[in-house]
Coordinates of C-alpha atoms in Angstrom, one line a residue:
M21 CA -9.0 0.5 14.5
M22 CA -9.7 1.2 18.0
H23 CA -13.1 3.4 17.3
Y24 CA -14.4 1.1 14.3
I25 CA -14.4 -1.3 18.1
I26 CA -15.9 0.9 20.6
Q27 CA -18.7 2.1 18.2
C28 CA -19.5 -1.4 17.7
D29 CA -19.9 -2.2 21.6
G30 CA -16.9 -4.2 21.7
K31 CA -14.3 -3.1 24.3
V32 CA -11.0 -2.2 23.8
K33 CA -7.8 -3.9 25.7
I34 CA -4.5 -1.7 25.5
Q35 CA -1.7 -4.3 26.1
S36 CA 2.0 -3.5 27.1
I37 CA 3.5 -2.9 23.8
P38 CA 7.6 -4.3 23.8
T39 CA 10.4 -3.1 23.8
M40 CA 12.0 -2.7 20.0
E41 CA 15.3 -4.0 18.7
T42 CA 17.3 -0.1 18.3
E43 CA 21.1 -1.6 17.4
F44 CA 21.4 -2.7 13.6
S45 CA 24.5 -4.0 12.0
S46 CA 23.8 -2.0 8.8
V47 CA 21.2 0.2 7.1
L48 CA 20.4 -2.9 5.0
E49 CA 19.4 -4.6 7.8
V50 CA 16.5 -1.9 9.0
A51 CA 15.1 -1.7 5.6
E52 CA 14.3 -6.0 5.7
K53 CA 13.8 -5.9 9.5
A54 CA 11.4 -2.5 8.4
Y55 CA 9.6 -5.3 5.2
A56 CA 9.4 -8.7 7.4
H57 CA 7.0 -6.1 9.4
E58 CA 5.3 -5.2 7.3
C59 CA 4.2 -8.4 6.4
L60 CA 3.0 -9.9 9.5
V61 CA 1.0 -7.1 9.6
S62 CA -0.5 -8.1 6.2
E63 CA -0.8 -11.2 7.5
K64 CA -2.6 -9.9 11.7
I65 CA -4.9 -8.6 8.9
E66 CA -5.9 -10.7 7.0
E67 CA -6.1 -12.7 9.8
L68 CA -9.0 -10.6 11.0
V69 CA -10.1 -10.7 7.3
R70 CA -10.8 -14.4 8.1
L71 CA -12.2 -14.0 11.3
A72 CA -15.4 -11.9 9.6
S73 CA -16.2 -14.0 7.6
A74 CA -15.9 -17.2 9.1
E75 CA -18.6 -14.9 11.9
A76 CA -20.4 -13.6 8.9
D77 CA -18.5 -10.1 9.7
M78 CA -19.5 -8.5 6.6
P79 CA -19.3 -4.5 8.0
S80 CA -15.8 -5.9 9.6
Q81 CA -15.1 -7.4 6.5
N82 CA -15.6 -4.2 5.0
F83 CA -14.2 -2.4 7.4
F84 CA -10.6 -4.4 7.0
W85 CA -10.6 -4.6 3.5
K86 CA -9.3 -0.7 3.2
Y87 CA -6.1 -2.0 5.4
I88 CA -5.5 -5.3 3.5
R89 CA -5.2 -3.1 0.0
E90 CA -3.0 -0.1 2.1
Q91 CA -0.6 -3.1 3.4
V92 CA -0.8 -4.5 -0.6
E93 CA 1.3 -0.6 -0.9
E94 CA 3.4 -0.2 2.4
E95 CA 4.6 -4.0 1.5
A96 CA 6.1 -2.7 -2.7
T97 CA 7.3 0.7 -0.9
A98 CA 9.2 -1.7 1.7
S99 CA 10.3 -4.0 -1.0
N100 CA 11.6 -1.5 -2.9
I101 CA 13.4 0.2 -0.3
V102 CA 15.0 -3.0 0.1
D103 CA 16.1 -3.6 -3.1
R104 CA 17.8 -0.4 -3.6
G105 CA 19.7 -0.8 -0.6
R106 CA 20.8 -4.3 -1.8
L107 CA 22.2 -2.3 -5.2
A108 CA 23.5 1.1 -3.3
S109 CA 27.1 0.4 -1.9
D110 CA 28.6 1.9 1.3
H111 CA 28.8 4.8 0.0
A112 CA 25.7 5.8 -2.8
I113 CA 22.7 4.4 0.4
I114 CA 23.7 8.5 1.0
F115 CA 21.1 9.1 -2.4
L116 CA 18.5 6.8 -1.0
D117 CA 18.3 8.2 2.1
K118 CA 18.1 11.6 0.8
E119 CA 15.4 10.6 -2.0
L120 CA 13.2 8.7 0.8
A121 CA 13.7 12.2 3.5
S122 CA 12.0 13.7 1.1
R123 CA 9.4 11.6 0.9

């Protein structure tokens, strides 16, 4: 995205990133927070598309639509992991871990 902004003669401002949470009560909580984050990312990208539309900026709309499509897949994947994590008992979570590690 930074390359696109620079290519369009825009200015990129890199800001600090707040520290991430590192303590979780369960594997399921990690999956749920990952899903919530994917939803937040989708929301932010959708805001960019709406802004580009309001500004009649067709190239930017086109650029960001690929990320909209990608986020549909990312949200579905994260949601599936949450669902499967809810179904897995504490002992069965190792099988889900093994499957996800093989991706």
